[in-house]
PDB file of C-alpha atoms and ligand atoms in Angstrom:
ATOM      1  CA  UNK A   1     -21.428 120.857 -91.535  1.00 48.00           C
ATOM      2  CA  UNK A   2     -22.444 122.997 -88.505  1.00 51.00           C
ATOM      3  CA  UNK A   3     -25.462 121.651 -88.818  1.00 53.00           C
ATOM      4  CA  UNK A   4     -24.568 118.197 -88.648  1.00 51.00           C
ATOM      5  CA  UNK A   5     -22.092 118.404 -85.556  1.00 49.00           C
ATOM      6  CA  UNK A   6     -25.205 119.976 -83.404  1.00 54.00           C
ATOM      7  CA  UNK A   7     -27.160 116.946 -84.669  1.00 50.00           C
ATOM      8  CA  UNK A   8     -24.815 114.408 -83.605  1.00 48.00           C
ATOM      9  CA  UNK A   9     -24.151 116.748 -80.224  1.00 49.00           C
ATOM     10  CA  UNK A  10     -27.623 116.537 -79.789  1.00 51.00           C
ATOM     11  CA  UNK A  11     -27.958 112.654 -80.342  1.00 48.00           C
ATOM     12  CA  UNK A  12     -24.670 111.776 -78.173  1.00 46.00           C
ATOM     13  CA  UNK A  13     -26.558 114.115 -75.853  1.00 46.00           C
ATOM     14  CA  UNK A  14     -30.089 112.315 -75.863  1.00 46.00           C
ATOM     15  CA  UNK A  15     -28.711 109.081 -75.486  1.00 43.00           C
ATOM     16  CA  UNK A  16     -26.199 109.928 -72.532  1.00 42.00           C
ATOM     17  CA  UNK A  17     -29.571 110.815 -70.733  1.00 43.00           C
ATOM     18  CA  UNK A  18     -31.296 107.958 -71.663  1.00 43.00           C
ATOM     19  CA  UNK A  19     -28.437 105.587 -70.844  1.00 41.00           C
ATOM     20  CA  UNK A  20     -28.544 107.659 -67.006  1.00 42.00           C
ATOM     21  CA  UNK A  21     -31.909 106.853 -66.528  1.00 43.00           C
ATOM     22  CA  UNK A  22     -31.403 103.308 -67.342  1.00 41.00           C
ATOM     23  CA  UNK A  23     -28.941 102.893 -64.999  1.00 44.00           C
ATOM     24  CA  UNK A  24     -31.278 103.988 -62.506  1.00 48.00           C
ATOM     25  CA  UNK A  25     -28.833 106.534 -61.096  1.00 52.00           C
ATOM     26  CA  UNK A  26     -30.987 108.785 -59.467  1.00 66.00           C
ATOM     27  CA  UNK A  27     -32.286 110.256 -62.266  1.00 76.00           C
ATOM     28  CA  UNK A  28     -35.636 109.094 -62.938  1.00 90.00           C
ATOM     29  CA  UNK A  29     -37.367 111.588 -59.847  1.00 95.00           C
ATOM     30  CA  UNK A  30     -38.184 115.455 -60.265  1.00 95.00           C
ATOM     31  CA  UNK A  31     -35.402 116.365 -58.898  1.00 95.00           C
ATOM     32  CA  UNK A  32     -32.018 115.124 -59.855  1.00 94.00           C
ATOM     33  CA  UNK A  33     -30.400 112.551 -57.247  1.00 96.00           C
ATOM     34  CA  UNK A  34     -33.716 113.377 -54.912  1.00 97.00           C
ATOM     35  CA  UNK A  35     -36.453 110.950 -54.284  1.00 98.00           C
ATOM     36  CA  UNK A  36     -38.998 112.459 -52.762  1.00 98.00           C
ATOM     37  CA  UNK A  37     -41.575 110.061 -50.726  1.00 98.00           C
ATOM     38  CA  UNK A  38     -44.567 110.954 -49.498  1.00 98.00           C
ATOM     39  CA  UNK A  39     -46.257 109.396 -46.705  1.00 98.00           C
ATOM     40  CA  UNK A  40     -49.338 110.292 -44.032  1.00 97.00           C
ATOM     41  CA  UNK A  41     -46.997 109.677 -40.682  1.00 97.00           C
ATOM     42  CA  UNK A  42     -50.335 108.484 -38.656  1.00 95.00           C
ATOM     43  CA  UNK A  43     -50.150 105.009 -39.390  1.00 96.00           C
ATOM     44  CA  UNK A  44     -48.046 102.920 -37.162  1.00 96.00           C
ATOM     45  CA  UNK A  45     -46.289 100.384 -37.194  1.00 98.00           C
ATOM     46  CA  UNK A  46     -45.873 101.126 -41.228  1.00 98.00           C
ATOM     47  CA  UNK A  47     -45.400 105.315 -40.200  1.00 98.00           C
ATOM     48  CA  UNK A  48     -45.352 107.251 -37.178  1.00 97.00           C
ATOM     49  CA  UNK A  49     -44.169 110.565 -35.583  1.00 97.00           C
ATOM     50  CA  UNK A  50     -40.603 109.295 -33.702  1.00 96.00           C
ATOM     51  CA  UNK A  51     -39.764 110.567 -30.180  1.00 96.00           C
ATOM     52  CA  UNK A  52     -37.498 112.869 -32.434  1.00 97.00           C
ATOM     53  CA  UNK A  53     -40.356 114.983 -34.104  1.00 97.00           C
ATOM     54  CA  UNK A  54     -39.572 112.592 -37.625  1.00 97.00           C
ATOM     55  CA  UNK A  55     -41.343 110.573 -39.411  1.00 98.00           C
ATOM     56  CA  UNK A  56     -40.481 106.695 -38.555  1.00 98.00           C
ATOM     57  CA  UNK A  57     -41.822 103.395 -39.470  1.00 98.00           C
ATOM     58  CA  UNK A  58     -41.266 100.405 -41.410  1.00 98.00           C
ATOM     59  CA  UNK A  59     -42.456 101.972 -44.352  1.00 98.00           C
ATOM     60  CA  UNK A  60     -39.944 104.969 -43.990  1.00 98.00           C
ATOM     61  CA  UNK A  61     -36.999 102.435 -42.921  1.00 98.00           C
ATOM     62  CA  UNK A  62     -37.779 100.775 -46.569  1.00 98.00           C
ATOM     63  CA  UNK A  63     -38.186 103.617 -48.840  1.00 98.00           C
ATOM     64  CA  UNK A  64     -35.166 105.187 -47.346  1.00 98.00           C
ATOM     65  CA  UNK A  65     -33.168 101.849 -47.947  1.00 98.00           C
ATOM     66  CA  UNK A  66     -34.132 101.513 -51.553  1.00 98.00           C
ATOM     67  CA  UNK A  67     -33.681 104.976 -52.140  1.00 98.00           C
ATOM     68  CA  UNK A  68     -29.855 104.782 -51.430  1.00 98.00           C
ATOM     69  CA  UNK A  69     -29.383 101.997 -52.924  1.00 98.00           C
ATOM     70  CA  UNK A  70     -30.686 103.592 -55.781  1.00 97.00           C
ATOM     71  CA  UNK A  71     -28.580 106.140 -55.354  1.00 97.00           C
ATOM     72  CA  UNK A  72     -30.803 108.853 -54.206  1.00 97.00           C
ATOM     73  CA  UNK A  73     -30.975 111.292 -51.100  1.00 97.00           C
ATOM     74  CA  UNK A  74     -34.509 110.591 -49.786  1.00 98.00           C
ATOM     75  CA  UNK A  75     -36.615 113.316 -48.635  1.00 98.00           C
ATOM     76  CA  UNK A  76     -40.174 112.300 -46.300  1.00 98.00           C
ATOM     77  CA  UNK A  77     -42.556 114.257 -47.185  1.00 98.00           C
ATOM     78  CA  UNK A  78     -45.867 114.032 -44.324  1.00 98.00           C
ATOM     79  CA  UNK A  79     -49.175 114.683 -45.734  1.00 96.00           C
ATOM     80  CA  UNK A  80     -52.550 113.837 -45.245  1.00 95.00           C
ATOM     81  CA  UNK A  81     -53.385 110.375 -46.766  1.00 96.00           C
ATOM     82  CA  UNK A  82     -56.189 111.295 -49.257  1.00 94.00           C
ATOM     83  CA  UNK A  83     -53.475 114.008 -51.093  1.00 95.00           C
ATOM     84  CA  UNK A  84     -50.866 111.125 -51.630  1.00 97.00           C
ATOM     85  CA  UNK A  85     -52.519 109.901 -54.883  1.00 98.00           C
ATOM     86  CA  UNK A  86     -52.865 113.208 -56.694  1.00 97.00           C
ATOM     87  CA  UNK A  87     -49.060 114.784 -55.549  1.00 98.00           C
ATOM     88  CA  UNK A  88     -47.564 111.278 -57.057  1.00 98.00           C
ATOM     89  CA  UNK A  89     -45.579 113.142 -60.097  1.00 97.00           C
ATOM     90  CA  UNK A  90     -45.890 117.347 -58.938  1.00 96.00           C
ATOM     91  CA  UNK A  91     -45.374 117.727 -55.365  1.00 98.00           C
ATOM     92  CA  UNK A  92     -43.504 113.888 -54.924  1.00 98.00           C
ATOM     93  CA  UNK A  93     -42.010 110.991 -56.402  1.00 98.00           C
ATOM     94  CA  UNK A  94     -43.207 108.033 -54.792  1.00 98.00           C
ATOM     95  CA  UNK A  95     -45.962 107.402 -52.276  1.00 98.00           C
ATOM     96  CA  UNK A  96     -44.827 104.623 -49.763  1.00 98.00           C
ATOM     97  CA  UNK A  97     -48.021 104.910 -46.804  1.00 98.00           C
ATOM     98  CA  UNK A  98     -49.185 101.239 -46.724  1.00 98.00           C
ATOM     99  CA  UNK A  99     -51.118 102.161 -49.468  1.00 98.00           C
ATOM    100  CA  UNK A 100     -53.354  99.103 -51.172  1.00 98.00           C
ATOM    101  CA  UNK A 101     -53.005  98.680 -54.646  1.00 98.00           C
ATOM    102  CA  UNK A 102     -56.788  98.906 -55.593  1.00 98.00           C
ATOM    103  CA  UNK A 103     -58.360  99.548 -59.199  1.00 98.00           C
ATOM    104  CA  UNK A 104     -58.991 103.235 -58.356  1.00 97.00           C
ATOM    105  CA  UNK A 105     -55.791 104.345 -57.910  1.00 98.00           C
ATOM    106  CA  UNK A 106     -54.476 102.200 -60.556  1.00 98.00           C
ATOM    107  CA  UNK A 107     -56.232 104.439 -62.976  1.00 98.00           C
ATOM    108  CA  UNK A 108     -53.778 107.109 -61.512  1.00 97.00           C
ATOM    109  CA  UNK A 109     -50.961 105.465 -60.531  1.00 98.00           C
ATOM    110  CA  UNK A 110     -48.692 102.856 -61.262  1.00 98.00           C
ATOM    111  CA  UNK A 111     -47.633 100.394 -58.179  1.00 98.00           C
ATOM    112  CA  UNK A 112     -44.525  98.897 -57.729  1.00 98.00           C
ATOM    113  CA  UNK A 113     -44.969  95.054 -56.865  1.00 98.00           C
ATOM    114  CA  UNK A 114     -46.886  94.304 -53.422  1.00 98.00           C
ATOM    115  CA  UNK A 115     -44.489  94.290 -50.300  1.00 98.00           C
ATOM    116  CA  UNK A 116     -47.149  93.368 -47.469  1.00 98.00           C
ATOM    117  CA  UNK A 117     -50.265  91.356 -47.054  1.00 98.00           C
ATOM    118  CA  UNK A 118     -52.927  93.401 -44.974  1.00 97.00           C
ATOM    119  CA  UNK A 119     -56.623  93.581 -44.065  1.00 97.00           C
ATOM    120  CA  UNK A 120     -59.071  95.461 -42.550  1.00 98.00           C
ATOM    121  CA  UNK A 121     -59.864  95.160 -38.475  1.00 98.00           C
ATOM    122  CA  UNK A 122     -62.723  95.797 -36.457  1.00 98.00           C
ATOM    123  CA  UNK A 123     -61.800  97.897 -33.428  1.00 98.00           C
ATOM    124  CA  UNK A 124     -64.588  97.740 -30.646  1.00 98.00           C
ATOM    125  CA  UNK A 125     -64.963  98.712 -27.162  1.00 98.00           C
ATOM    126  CA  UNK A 126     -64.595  95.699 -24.904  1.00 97.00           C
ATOM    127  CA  UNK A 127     -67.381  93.277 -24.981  1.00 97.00           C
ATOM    128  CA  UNK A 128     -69.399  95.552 -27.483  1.00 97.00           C
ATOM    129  CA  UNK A 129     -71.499  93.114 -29.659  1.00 96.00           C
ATOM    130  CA  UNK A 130     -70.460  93.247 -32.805  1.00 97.00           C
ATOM    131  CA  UNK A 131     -69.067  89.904 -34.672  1.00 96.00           C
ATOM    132  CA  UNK A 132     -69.670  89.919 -38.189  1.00 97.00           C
ATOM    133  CA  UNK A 133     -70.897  91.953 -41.092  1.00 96.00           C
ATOM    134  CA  UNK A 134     -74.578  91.967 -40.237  1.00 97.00           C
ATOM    135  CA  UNK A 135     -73.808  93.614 -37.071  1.00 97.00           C
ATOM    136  CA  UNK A 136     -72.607  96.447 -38.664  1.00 97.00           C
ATOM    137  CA  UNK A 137     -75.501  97.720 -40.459  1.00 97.00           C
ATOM    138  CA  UNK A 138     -76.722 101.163 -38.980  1.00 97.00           C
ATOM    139  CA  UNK A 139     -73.987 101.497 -36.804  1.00 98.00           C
ATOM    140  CA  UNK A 140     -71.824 104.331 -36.366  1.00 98.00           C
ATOM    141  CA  UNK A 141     -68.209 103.326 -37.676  1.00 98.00           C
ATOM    142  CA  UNK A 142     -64.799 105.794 -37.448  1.00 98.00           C
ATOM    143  CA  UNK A 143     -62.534 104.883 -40.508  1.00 98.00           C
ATOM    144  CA  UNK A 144     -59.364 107.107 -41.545  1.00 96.00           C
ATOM    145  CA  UNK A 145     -60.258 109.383 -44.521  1.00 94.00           C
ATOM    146  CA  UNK A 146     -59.775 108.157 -48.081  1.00 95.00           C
ATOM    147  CA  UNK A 147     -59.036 104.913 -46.834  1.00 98.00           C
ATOM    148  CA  UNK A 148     -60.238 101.173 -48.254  1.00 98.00           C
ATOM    149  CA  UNK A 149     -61.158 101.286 -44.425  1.00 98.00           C
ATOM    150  CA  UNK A 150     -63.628 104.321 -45.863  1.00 97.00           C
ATOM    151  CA  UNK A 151     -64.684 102.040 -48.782  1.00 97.00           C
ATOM    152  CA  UNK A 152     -65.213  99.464 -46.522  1.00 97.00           C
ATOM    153  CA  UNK A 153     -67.406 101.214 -43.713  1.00 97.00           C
ATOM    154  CA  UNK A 154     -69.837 102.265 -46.546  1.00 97.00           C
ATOM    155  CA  UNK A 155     -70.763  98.884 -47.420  1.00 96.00           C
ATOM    156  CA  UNK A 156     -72.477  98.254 -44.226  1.00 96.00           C
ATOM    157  CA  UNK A 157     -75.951  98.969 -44.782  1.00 96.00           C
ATOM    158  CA  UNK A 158     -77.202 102.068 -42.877  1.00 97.00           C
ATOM    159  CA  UNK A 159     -74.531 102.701 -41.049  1.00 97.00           C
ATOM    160  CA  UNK A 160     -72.937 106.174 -40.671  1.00 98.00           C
ATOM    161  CA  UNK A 161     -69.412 106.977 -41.288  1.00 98.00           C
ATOM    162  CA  UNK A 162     -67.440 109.227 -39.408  1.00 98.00           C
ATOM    163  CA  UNK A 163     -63.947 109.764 -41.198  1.00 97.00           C
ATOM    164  CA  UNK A 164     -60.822 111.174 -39.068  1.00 96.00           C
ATOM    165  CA  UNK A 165     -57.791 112.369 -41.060  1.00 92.00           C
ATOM    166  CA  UNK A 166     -55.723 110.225 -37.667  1.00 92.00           C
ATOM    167  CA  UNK A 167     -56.456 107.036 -37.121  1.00 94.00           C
ATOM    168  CA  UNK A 168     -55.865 107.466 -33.358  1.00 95.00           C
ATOM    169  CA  UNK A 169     -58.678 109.805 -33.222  1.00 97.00           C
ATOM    170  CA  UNK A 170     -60.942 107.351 -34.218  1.00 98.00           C
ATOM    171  CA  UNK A 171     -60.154 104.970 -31.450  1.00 98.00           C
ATOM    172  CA  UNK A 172     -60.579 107.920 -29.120  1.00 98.00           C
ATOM    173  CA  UNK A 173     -63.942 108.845 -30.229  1.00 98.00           C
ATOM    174  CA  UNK A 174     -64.745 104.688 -29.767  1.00 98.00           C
ATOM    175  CA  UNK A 175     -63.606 104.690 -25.931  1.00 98.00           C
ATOM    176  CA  UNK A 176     -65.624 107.688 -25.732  1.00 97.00           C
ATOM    177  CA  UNK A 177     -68.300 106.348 -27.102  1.00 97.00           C
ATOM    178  CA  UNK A 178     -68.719 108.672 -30.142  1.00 98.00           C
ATOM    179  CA  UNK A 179     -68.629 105.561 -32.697  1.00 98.00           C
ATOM    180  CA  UNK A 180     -69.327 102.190 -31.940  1.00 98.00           C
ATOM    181  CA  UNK A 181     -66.405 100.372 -34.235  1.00 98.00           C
ATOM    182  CA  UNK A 182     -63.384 101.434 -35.705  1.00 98.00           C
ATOM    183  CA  UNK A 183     -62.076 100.083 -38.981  1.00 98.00           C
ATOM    184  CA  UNK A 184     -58.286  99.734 -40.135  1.00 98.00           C
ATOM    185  CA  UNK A 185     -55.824  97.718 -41.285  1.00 98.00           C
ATOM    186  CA  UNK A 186     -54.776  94.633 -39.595  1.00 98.00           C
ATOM    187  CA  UNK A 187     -51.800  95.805 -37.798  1.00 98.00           C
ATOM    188  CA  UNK A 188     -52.384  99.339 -37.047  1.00 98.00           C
ATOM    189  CA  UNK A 189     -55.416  97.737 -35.364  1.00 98.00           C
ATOM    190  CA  UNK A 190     -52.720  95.602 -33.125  1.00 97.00           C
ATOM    191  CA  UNK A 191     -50.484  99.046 -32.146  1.00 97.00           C
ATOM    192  CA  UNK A 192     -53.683 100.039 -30.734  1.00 97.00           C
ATOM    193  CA  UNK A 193     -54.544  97.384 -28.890  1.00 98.00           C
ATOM    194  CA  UNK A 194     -51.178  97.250 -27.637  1.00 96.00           C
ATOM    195  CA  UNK A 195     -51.532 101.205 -26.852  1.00 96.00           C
ATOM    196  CA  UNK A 196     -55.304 101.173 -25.399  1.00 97.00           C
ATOM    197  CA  UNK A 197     -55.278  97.672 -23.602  1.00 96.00           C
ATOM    198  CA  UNK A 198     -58.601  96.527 -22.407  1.00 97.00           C
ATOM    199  CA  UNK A 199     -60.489  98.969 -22.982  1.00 97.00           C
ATOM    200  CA  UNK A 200     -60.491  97.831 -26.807  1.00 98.00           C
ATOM    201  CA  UNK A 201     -61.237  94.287 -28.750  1.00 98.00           C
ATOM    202  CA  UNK A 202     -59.635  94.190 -31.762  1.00 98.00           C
ATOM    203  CA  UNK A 203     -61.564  91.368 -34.888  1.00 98.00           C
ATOM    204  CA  UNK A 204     -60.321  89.638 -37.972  1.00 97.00           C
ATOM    205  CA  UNK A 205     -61.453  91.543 -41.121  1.00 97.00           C
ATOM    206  CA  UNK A 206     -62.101  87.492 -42.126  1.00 96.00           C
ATOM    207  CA  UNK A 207     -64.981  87.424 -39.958  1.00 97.00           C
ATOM    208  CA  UNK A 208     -66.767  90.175 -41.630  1.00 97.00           C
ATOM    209  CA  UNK A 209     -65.655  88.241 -44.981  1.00 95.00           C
ATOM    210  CA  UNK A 210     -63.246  90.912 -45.853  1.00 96.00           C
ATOM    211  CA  UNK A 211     -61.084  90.582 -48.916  1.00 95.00           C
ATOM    212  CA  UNK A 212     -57.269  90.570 -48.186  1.00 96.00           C
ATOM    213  CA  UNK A 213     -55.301  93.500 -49.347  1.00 98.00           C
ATOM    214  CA  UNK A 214     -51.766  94.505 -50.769  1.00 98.00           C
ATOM    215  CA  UNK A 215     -49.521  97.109 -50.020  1.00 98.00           C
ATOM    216  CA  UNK A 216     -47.213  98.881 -52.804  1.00 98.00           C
ATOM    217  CA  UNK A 217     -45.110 101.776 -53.395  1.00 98.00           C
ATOM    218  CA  UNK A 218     -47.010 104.170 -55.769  1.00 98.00           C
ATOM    219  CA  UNK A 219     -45.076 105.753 -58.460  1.00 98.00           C
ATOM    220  CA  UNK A 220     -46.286 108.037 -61.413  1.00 98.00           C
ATOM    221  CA  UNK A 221     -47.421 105.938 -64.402  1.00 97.00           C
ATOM    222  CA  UNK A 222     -44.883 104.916 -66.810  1.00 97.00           C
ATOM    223  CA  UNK A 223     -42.675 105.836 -64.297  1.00 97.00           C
ATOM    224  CA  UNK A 224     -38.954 104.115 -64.938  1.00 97.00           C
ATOM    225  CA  UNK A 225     -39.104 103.756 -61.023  1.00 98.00           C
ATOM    226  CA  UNK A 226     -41.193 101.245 -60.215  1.00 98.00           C
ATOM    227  CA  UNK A 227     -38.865  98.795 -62.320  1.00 98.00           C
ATOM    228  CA  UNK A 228     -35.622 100.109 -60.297  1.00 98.00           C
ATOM    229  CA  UNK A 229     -38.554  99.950 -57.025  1.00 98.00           C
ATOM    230  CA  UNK A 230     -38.826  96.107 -58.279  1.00 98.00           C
ATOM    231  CA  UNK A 231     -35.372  95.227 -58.267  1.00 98.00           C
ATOM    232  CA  UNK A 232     -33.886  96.902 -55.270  1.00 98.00           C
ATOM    233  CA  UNK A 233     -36.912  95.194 -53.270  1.00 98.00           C
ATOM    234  CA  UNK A 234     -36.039  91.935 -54.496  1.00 98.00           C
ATOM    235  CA  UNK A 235     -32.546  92.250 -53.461  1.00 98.00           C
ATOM    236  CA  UNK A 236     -33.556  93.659 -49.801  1.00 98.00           C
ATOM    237  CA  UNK A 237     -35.637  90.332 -49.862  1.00 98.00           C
ATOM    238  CA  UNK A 238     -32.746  88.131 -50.803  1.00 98.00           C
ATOM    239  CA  UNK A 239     -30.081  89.769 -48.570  1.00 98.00           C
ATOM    240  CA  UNK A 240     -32.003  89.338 -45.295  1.00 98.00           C
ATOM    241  CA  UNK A 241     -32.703  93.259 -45.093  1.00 98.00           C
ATOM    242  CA  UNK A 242     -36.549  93.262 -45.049  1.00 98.00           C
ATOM    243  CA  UNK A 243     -37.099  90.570 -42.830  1.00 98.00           C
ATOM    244  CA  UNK A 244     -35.041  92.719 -40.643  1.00 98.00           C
ATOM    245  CA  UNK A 245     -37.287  95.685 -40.884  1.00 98.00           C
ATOM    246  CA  UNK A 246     -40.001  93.800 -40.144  1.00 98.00           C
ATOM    247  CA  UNK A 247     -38.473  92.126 -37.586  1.00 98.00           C
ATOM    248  CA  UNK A 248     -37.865  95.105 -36.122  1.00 98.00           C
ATOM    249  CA  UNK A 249     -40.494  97.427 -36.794  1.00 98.00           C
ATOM    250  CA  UNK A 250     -43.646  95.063 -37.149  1.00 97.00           C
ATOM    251  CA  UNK A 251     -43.284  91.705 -35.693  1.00 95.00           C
ATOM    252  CA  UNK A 252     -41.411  93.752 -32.712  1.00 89.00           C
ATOM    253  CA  UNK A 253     -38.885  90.648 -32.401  1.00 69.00           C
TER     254      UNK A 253
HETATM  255  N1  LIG B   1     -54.373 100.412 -46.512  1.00 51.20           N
HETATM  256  C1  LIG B   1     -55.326 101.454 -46.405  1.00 51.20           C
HETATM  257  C2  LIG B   1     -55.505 102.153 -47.734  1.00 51.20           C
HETATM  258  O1  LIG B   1     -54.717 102.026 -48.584  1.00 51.20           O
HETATM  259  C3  LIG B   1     -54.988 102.477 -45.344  1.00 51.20           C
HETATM  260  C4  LIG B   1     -53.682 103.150 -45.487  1.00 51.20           C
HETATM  261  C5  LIG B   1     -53.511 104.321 -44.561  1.00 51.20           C
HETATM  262  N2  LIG B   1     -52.144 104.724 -44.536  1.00 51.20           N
HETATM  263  C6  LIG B   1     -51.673 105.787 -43.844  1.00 51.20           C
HETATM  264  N3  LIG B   1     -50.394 106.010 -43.883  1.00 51.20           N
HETATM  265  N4  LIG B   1     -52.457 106.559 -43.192  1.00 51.20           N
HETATM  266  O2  LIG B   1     -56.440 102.850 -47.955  1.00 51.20           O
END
């Protein structure tokens, strides 16, 4: 008899947790009611350092959004970009870091669906001559490290590629002549125009027959999250609330 109470204890039990984590009450993360997101803060407009010392961006604005309504506390976790992949599931839950969903990481990762269109810019110094994929070959070119900015940058035949864990050390070492082209993502590449002014031309990835890219939210595989990810983005999409982040944060309306 004992032996059947525990049983049924134990089945009551087991489904009571899997009924939680259906529900998607913050209890599909490591840590109960925590969502931890991870995120390299060098990346603006998507994620910056704020005048306060914390992590900002569009990308922080939306993970923080669908993690309440989620019903979790969210926790930013800064890191360097090439770790994000590998601490998705042991050091945090979710990698939001305008991150493009590529084969490679799939293999790691699942992605939640895309959220932004992106693709790769040329950054050059001003009237530098350099307008299309055959005038990259054997050039030097900065790139952020473990980037599909990298990937992209070794392509070009011959050239040599210098990868900076900041992306604004890159564009230093161009207007100071250490590299001769920069590449990015599309609207990084405009923040630094905006920052560095004339000094810098800034070039449609389409002219050097780049492919377009996707952002998503990375999530460990199988993970229930990416569903509850799915959802709550949806809703933000119907309600108005991420055309207002990127009103705010990216198309600087
Ligand atoms: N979209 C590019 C990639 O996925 C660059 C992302 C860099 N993001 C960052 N937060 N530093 O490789």
């Amino acid at each position: 008899m004992k032996k059947i109470i525990s049983a049924l204890l134990a089945g009551t039990l087991a489904v009571a947790v899997l009924a939680g984590c259906g529900k998607s009450s913050g209890g599909a993360t490591m840590t109960e009611g925590k969502l931890i997101a991870g995120t390299n803060a060098a990346f603006p407009p998507f994620e910056y350092i704020g005048d306060d010392g914390q992590p900002d961006g569009f990308d922080i604005a939306l993970i923080k959004e669908i993690g309440k309504r989620l019903g979790y506390e969210v926790e930013i976790q800064d890191m360097e970009f090439g770790s994000l992949v590998a601490a998705i599931g042991s050091k945090i839950d979710v990698a939001i870091a305008g991150m493009t969903i590529t084969d490679e990481r799939k293999q790691s990762v699942d992605f939640a669906e895309p959220y932004y269109d992106a693709t790769q810019y040329v950054i050059i110094n001003a009237g530098a001559d350099i307008k299309n994929a055959e005038d990259l070959k054997g050039k030097a070119i900065g790139c952020q490290l473990g980037t599909t900015g990298e990937t992209v940058a070794q392509d070009a035949e011959g050239a040599s590629v210098n990868p900076y864990d900041k992306a604004v050390d890159a564009v230093n070492d161009l207007v100071n002549g250490r590299v001769d082209c920069v590449i990015i993502d599309k609207n990084p590449a405009e923040v630094f125009k905006n920052n560095f002014g004339d000094k810098i031309e800034i070039i449609d990835g389409a002219q050097f027959d780049f492919e377009i890219e996707q952002y998503g939210i990375a999530a460990p595989k199988g993970s229930q999250l990416v569903a509850d990810i799915n959802k709550t983005l949806e809703e933000m999409k119907a309600d108005g609330t991420f055309a207002e982040l990127e009103k705010k944060y990216i198309l600087g309306e």
